[in-house]
């Protein structure tokens, strides 16, 4: 047992000297999972299961350490546990990052959410920031812990269970809070009793706020591969004819406008998707899409708008959204008077 303890201690010491190594490995596994989620489904599922197992291990950490000490007489150093917590958070953030980078709509508020993941991932590998700044503030550290779990669940749940975006989002929010609560004793070892219910309320409030701002959270399992607007559509080929860039009021009233989109969904598209037409930041119509297609080319659909306002000039956006309101992608265009 002393030999095993020495091996673990040496491994932790080695990894602490190379804090970026686990982050690089986690990011690479995330890229591989994103690439192979369709072709090598079992690989992505295996990586997802391993990540969730590490979170389960953290959940039973105290019980597990007591059993190891009781059975083998080996006491696990608090430094090892603290390092393990950091590694799991690193793995979760860097594994999920490629998925969010690939699906983020960068001219939308989603960019802020993905930037937050990048910031958290950066903090997790910079020890002076992680230990001297973040870890010393138990409230912020608990929020960081819960956010890391939410991020990885948002990616792994669709891979493992083929859940819809809405279902994955809801379950990830609730699970992140529930599984953070048993960890509060480790995250806040010397805190007064009344801080625990306050922190639980804070986590619930932040989860409710994130639910209200869910359009700012990229749907990790869905990606817009094509979107265009056109006056005509080839319905047999299910693609637009001569996508246009310049639109005038006269042409809109005479011809109407088709908006075409293709959505990549490696694990299948089992939810309603809508085109939301927005004129000068005001929603004017929401159209449910008739989805068809396959995995390689993406699920293709279109909406045809003919009832434009009397004065349609201005800035328009056609958004592709899920039934829960998460943005898959969007297409901006401007209508001129002449």
mmCIF file of C-alpha atoms in Angstrom, residues 41-277:
data_model
loop_
_atom_site.group_PDB
_atom_site.id
_atom_site.type_symbol
_atom_site.label_atom_id
_atom_site.label_comp_id
_atom_site.label_asym_id
_atom_site.label_seq_id
_atom_site.Cartn_x
_atom_site.Cartn_y
_atom_site.Cartn_z
ATOM 1 C CA UNK A 41 -20.740 6.711 -31.710
ATOM 2 C CA UNK A 42 -19.344 4.252 -29.151
ATOM 3 C CA UNK A 43 -16.129 6.301 -28.741
ATOM 4 C CA UNK A 44 -18.016 9.484 -27.907
ATOM 5 C CA UNK A 45 -20.280 7.603 -25.537
ATOM 6 C CA UNK A 46 -17.293 6.033 -23.768
ATOM 7 C CA UNK A 47 -15.598 9.399 -23.222
ATOM 8 C CA UNK A 48 -18.887 10.861 -21.968
ATOM 9 C CA UNK A 49 -19.386 8.006 -19.512
ATOM 10 C CA UNK A 50 -15.835 8.374 -18.186
ATOM 11 C CA UNK A 51 -16.385 12.078 -17.579
ATOM 12 C CA UNK A 52 -19.637 11.485 -15.721
ATOM 13 C CA UNK A 53 -17.995 8.739 -13.641
ATOM 14 C CA UNK A 54 -15.328 11.198 -12.482
ATOM 15 C CA UNK A 55 -18.068 13.538 -11.254
ATOM 16 C CA UNK A 56 -19.747 10.630 -9.453
ATOM 17 C CA UNK A 57 -16.399 9.838 -7.837
ATOM 18 C CA UNK A 58 -16.170 13.412 -6.537
ATOM 19 C CA UNK A 59 -19.668 13.055 -5.146
ATOM 20 C CA UNK A 60 -18.716 10.044 -2.981
ATOM 21 C CA UNK A 61 -15.192 11.311 -2.294
ATOM 22 C CA UNK A 62 -15.475 11.497 1.520
ATOM 23 C CA UNK A 63 -17.052 8.057 1.801
ATOM 24 C CA UNK A 64 -14.496 6.579 -0.610
ATOM 25 C CA UNK A 65 -11.504 8.036 1.235
ATOM 26 C CA UNK A 66 -12.811 6.710 4.546
ATOM 27 C CA UNK A 67 -13.250 3.226 3.079
ATOM 28 C CA UNK A 68 -9.760 3.207 1.552
ATOM 29 C CA UNK A 69 -8.211 4.289 4.855
ATOM 30 C CA UNK A 70 -10.285 1.759 6.776
ATOM 31 C CA UNK A 71 -9.513 -1.138 4.413
ATOM 32 C CA UNK A 72 -5.908 -0.449 3.442
ATOM 33 C CA UNK A 73 -4.697 1.993 6.074
ATOM 34 C CA UNK A 74 -3.815 4.578 3.402
ATOM 35 C CA UNK A 75 -4.864 8.150 4.099
ATOM 36 C CA UNK A 76 -5.389 10.225 0.941
ATOM 37 C CA UNK A 77 -3.829 13.661 1.237
ATOM 38 C CA UNK A 78 -6.188 16.666 0.947
ATOM 39 C CA UNK A 79 -3.799 17.977 -1.723
ATOM 40 C CA UNK A 80 -4.557 14.929 -3.848
ATOM 41 C CA UNK A 81 -8.292 15.488 -3.483
ATOM 42 C CA UNK A 82 -7.973 19.171 -4.297
ATOM 43 C CA UNK A 83 -5.891 18.365 -7.356
ATOM 44 C CA UNK A 84 -8.405 15.718 -8.477
ATOM 45 C CA UNK A 85 -11.184 18.289 -8.240
ATOM 46 C CA UNK A 86 -9.208 20.678 -10.423
ATOM 47 C CA UNK A 87 -8.491 17.957 -12.998
ATOM 48 C CA UNK A 88 -12.150 16.943 -13.272
ATOM 49 C CA UNK A 89 -13.199 20.557 -13.805
ATOM 50 C CA UNK A 90 -10.445 20.991 -16.401
ATOM 51 C CA UNK A 91 -11.480 17.867 -18.258
ATOM 52 C CA UNK A 92 -15.132 18.886 -18.272
ATOM 53 C CA UNK A 93 -14.547 22.416 -19.557
ATOM 54 C CA UNK A 94 -11.960 21.518 -22.192
ATOM 55 C CA UNK A 95 -13.923 18.465 -23.363
ATOM 56 C CA UNK A 96 -17.075 20.535 -23.902
ATOM 57 C CA UNK A 97 -15.297 23.535 -25.419
ATOM 58 C CA UNK A 98 -14.937 22.166 -29.009
ATOM 59 C CA UNK A 99 -18.671 21.427 -29.139
ATOM 60 C CA UNK A 100 -19.591 24.972 -28.126
ATOM 61 C CA UNK A 101 -16.963 26.572 -30.369
ATOM 62 C CA UNK A 102 -18.420 24.720 -33.361
ATOM 63 C CA UNK A 103 -22.047 25.732 -32.786
ATOM 64 C CA UNK A 104 -21.776 29.269 -31.385
ATOM 65 C CA UNK A 105 -23.393 32.084 -33.367
ATOM 66 C CA UNK A 106 -20.658 34.677 -32.966
ATOM 67 C CA UNK A 107 -22.740 37.744 -33.877
ATOM 68 C CA UNK A 108 -25.138 36.932 -31.052
ATOM 69 C CA UNK A 109 -25.081 36.889 -27.260
ATOM 70 C CA UNK A 110 -24.054 33.225 -27.469
ATOM 71 C CA UNK A 111 -20.512 34.498 -27.967
ATOM 72 C CA UNK A 112 -20.543 35.727 -24.344
ATOM 73 C CA UNK A 113 -21.496 32.278 -23.023
ATOM 74 C CA UNK A 114 -18.772 30.507 -25.002
ATOM 75 C CA UNK A 115 -16.291 33.192 -23.939
ATOM 76 C CA UNK A 116 -17.245 32.403 -20.327
ATOM 77 C CA UNK A 117 -16.409 28.723 -20.898
ATOM 78 C CA UNK A 118 -13.040 29.750 -22.369
ATOM 79 C CA UNK A 119 -12.380 32.004 -19.361
ATOM 80 C CA UNK A 120 -13.270 29.260 -16.872
ATOM 81 C CA UNK A 121 -11.120 26.757 -18.752
ATOM 82 C CA UNK A 122 -8.206 29.209 -18.657
ATOM 83 C CA UNK A 123 -8.619 29.783 -14.918
ATOM 84 C CA UNK A 124 -8.693 26.022 -14.292
ATOM 85 C CA UNK A 125 -5.174 25.557 -15.701
ATOM 86 C CA UNK A 126 -3.513 28.640 -14.208
ATOM 87 C CA UNK A 127 -2.743 27.613 -10.637
ATOM 88 C CA UNK A 128 -2.209 31.147 -9.244
ATOM 89 C CA UNK A 129 -5.690 32.116 -10.474
ATOM 90 C CA UNK A 130 -7.324 28.833 -9.526
ATOM 91 C CA UNK A 131 -5.885 28.365 -6.017
ATOM 92 C CA UNK A 132 -5.043 31.905 -4.874
ATOM 93 C CA UNK A 133 -8.050 33.715 -6.333
ATOM 94 C CA UNK A 134 -10.942 31.370 -7.133
ATOM 95 C CA UNK A 135 -10.535 28.582 -4.545
ATOM 96 C CA UNK A 136 -10.232 31.055 -1.653
ATOM 97 C CA UNK A 137 -13.740 32.383 -2.317
ATOM 98 C CA UNK A 138 -16.018 29.480 -1.494
ATOM 99 C CA UNK A 139 -19.140 30.984 -3.073
ATOM 100 C CA UNK A 140 -17.510 31.713 -6.416
ATOM 101 C CA UNK A 141 -15.758 28.358 -6.331
ATOM 102 C CA UNK A 142 -19.081 26.563 -5.781
ATOM 103 C CA UNK A 143 -20.640 28.444 -8.700
ATOM 104 C CA UNK A 144 -17.604 27.560 -10.826
ATOM 105 C CA UNK A 145 -17.972 23.909 -9.807
ATOM 106 C CA UNK A 146 -21.684 23.844 -10.688
ATOM 107 C CA UNK A 147 -21.112 25.657 -13.987
ATOM 108 C CA UNK A 148 -18.442 23.123 -15.024
ATOM 109 C CA UNK A 149 -20.870 20.287 -14.358
ATOM 110 C CA UNK A 150 -23.674 22.025 -16.284
ATOM 111 C CA UNK A 151 -21.398 22.549 -19.292
ATOM 112 C CA UNK A 152 -20.282 18.932 -19.513
ATOM 113 C CA UNK A 153 -23.824 17.603 -18.985
ATOM 114 C CA UNK A 154 -25.077 19.809 -21.828
ATOM 115 C CA UNK A 155 -22.725 17.924 -24.136
ATOM 116 C CA UNK A 156 -22.816 14.399 -22.736
ATOM 117 C CA UNK A 157 -26.577 13.988 -22.259
ATOM 118 C CA UNK A 158 -27.458 14.295 -25.981
ATOM 119 C CA UNK A 159 -24.583 11.917 -26.837
ATOM 120 C CA UNK A 160 -25.576 9.264 -24.310
ATOM 121 C CA UNK A 161 -29.357 9.481 -24.213
ATOM 122 C CA UNK A 162 -30.369 11.156 -27.515
ATOM 123 C CA UNK A 163 -32.324 13.753 -25.583
ATOM 124 C CA UNK A 164 -33.699 16.857 -27.232
ATOM 125 C CA UNK A 165 -31.944 20.164 -26.685
ATOM 126 C CA UNK A 166 -34.738 21.297 -24.364
ATOM 127 C CA UNK A 167 -34.616 18.108 -22.291
ATOM 128 C CA UNK A 168 -30.815 18.198 -22.048
ATOM 129 C CA UNK A 169 -30.829 21.833 -20.960
ATOM 130 C CA UNK A 170 -33.429 21.289 -18.248
ATOM 131 C CA UNK A 171 -31.827 18.112 -16.881
ATOM 132 C CA UNK A 172 -28.342 19.651 -16.952
ATOM 133 C CA UNK A 173 -29.509 22.689 -14.962
ATOM 134 C CA UNK A 174 -31.305 20.648 -12.297
ATOM 135 C CA UNK A 175 -28.594 17.971 -12.053
ATOM 136 C CA UNK A 176 -25.780 20.524 -11.747
ATOM 137 C CA UNK A 177 -27.458 22.069 -8.692
ATOM 138 C CA UNK A 178 -28.435 18.741 -7.107
ATOM 139 C CA UNK A 179 -24.970 17.206 -7.496
ATOM 140 C CA UNK A 180 -23.219 20.347 -6.267
ATOM 141 C CA UNK A 181 -25.093 20.317 -2.959
ATOM 142 C CA UNK A 182 -23.398 17.137 -1.561
ATOM 143 C CA UNK A 183 -20.025 18.633 -2.548
ATOM 144 C CA UNK A 184 -20.523 21.823 -0.540
ATOM 145 C CA UNK A 185 -18.939 20.255 2.529
ATOM 146 C CA UNK A 186 -15.688 19.798 0.595
ATOM 147 C CA UNK A 187 -15.944 23.138 -1.190
ATOM 148 C CA UNK A 188 -16.724 25.061 2.021
ATOM 149 C CA UNK A 189 -15.109 23.005 4.836
ATOM 150 C CA UNK A 190 -15.117 25.717 7.515
ATOM 151 C CA UNK A 191 -18.210 27.664 6.536
ATOM 152 C CA UNK A 192 -20.973 28.518 9.000
ATOM 153 C CA UNK A 193 -24.143 26.458 8.679
ATOM 154 C CA UNK A 194 -26.308 29.286 7.351
ATOM 155 C CA UNK A 195 -24.076 29.747 4.306
ATOM 156 C CA UNK A 196 -25.130 26.400 2.871
ATOM 157 C CA UNK A 197 -28.861 27.175 2.361
ATOM 158 C CA UNK A 198 -27.945 30.626 1.050
ATOM 159 C CA UNK A 199 -25.582 29.098 -1.489
ATOM 160 C CA UNK A 200 -28.231 26.575 -2.550
ATOM 161 C CA UNK A 201 -30.653 29.465 -3.100
ATOM 162 C CA UNK A 202 -27.986 31.307 -5.095
ATOM 163 C CA UNK A 203 -27.367 28.296 -7.330
ATOM 164 C CA UNK A 204 -31.112 27.883 -7.892
ATOM 165 C CA UNK A 205 -31.458 31.586 -8.733
ATOM 166 C CA UNK A 206 -28.555 31.443 -11.193
ATOM 167 C CA UNK A 207 -30.064 28.332 -12.809
ATOM 168 C CA UNK A 208 -33.425 30.089 -13.160
ATOM 169 C CA UNK A 209 -31.674 33.105 -14.674
ATOM 170 C CA UNK A 210 -29.796 30.910 -17.142
ATOM 171 C CA UNK A 211 -33.077 29.263 -18.126
ATOM 172 C CA UNK A 212 -34.537 32.695 -18.898
ATOM 173 C CA UNK A 213 -31.429 33.472 -20.975
ATOM 174 C CA UNK A 214 -31.329 30.061 -22.677
ATOM 175 C CA UNK A 215 -31.202 31.635 -26.148
ATOM 176 C CA UNK A 216 -27.671 32.738 -25.181
ATOM 177 C CA UNK A 217 -26.598 29.117 -24.582
ATOM 178 C CA UNK A 218 -25.526 27.384 -27.826
ATOM 179 C CA UNK A 219 -27.234 24.005 -28.363
ATOM 180 C CA UNK A 220 -24.190 21.725 -28.249
ATOM 181 C CA UNK A 221 -25.905 18.918 -30.178
ATOM 182 C CA UNK A 222 -27.147 21.038 -33.103
ATOM 183 C CA UNK A 223 -25.311 23.097 -35.700
ATOM 184 C CA UNK A 224 -26.523 25.263 -38.575
ATOM 185 C CA UNK A 225 -24.654 24.188 -41.712
ATOM 186 C CA UNK A 226 -26.404 26.382 -44.253
ATOM 187 C CA UNK A 227 -28.848 29.263 -44.335
ATOM 188 C CA UNK A 228 -29.925 31.584 -47.130
ATOM 189 C CA UNK A 229 -32.840 33.644 -48.392
ATOM 190 C CA UNK A 230 -34.299 33.488 -51.889
ATOM 191 C CA UNK A 231 -37.329 34.503 -53.923
ATOM 192 C CA UNK A 232 -37.655 30.935 -55.289
ATOM 193 C CA UNK A 233 -37.175 27.417 -53.988
ATOM 194 C CA UNK A 234 -36.635 24.046 -55.674
ATOM 195 C CA UNK A 235 -38.977 21.944 -53.531
ATOM 196 C CA UNK A 236 -37.867 18.606 -55.008
ATOM 197 C CA UNK A 237 -34.183 19.271 -54.311
ATOM 198 C CA UNK A 238 -35.147 21.142 -51.154
ATOM 199 C CA UNK A 239 -32.721 23.980 -51.822
ATOM 200 C CA UNK A 240 -33.013 27.657 -52.748
ATOM 201 C CA UNK A 241 -32.719 28.968 -56.301
ATOM 202 C CA UNK A 242 -30.254 31.826 -56.618
ATOM 203 C CA UNK A 243 -29.799 33.001 -53.023
ATOM 204 C CA UNK A 244 -29.980 36.784 -52.917
ATOM 205 C CA UNK A 245 -28.099 39.462 -51.047
ATOM 206 C CA UNK A 246 -29.982 42.627 -52.010
ATOM 207 C CA UNK A 247 -33.704 42.919 -51.241
ATOM 208 C CA UNK A 248 -36.172 45.686 -52.010
ATOM 209 C CA UNK A 249 -39.620 46.501 -50.698
ATOM 210 C CA UNK A 250 -41.192 46.019 -54.142
ATOM 211 C CA UNK A 251 -39.768 42.504 -54.635
ATOM 212 C CA UNK A 252 -40.822 41.402 -51.160
ATOM 213 C CA UNK A 253 -44.436 42.449 -51.704
ATOM 214 C CA UNK A 254 -44.539 40.932 -55.194
ATOM 215 C CA UNK A 255 -42.735 37.634 -54.588
ATOM 216 C CA UNK A 256 -42.529 37.020 -50.869
ATOM 217 C CA UNK A 257 -39.356 35.480 -49.459
ATOM 218 C CA UNK A 258 -38.118 31.981 -48.734
ATOM 219 C CA UNK A 259 -35.702 31.310 -45.889
ATOM 220 C CA UNK A 260 -33.837 28.017 -46.197
ATOM 221 C CA UNK A 261 -31.807 26.324 -43.456
ATOM 222 C CA UNK A 262 -29.963 23.040 -42.905
ATOM 223 C CA UNK A 263 -29.353 21.798 -39.356
ATOM 224 C CA UNK A 264 -26.687 19.233 -38.520
ATOM 225 C CA UNK A 265 -27.854 16.875 -35.771
ATOM 226 C CA UNK A 266 -25.476 13.877 -35.447
ATOM 227 C CA UNK A 267 -27.661 12.221 -32.802
ATOM 228 C CA UNK A 268 -30.894 12.884 -34.690
ATOM 229 C CA UNK A 269 -33.359 15.756 -34.650
ATOM 230 C CA UNK A 270 -36.276 14.827 -32.404
ATOM 231 C CA UNK A 271 -37.679 18.242 -31.574
ATOM 232 C CA UNK A 272 -39.590 21.076 -33.163
ATOM 233 C CA UNK A 273 -37.598 23.795 -34.889
ATOM 234 C CA UNK A 274 -38.888 27.244 -35.844
ATOM 235 C CA UNK A 275 -37.992 30.134 -38.098
ATOM 236 C CA UNK A 276 -38.462 33.379 -36.193
ATOM 237 C CA UNK A 277 -38.711 36.460 -38.431
#
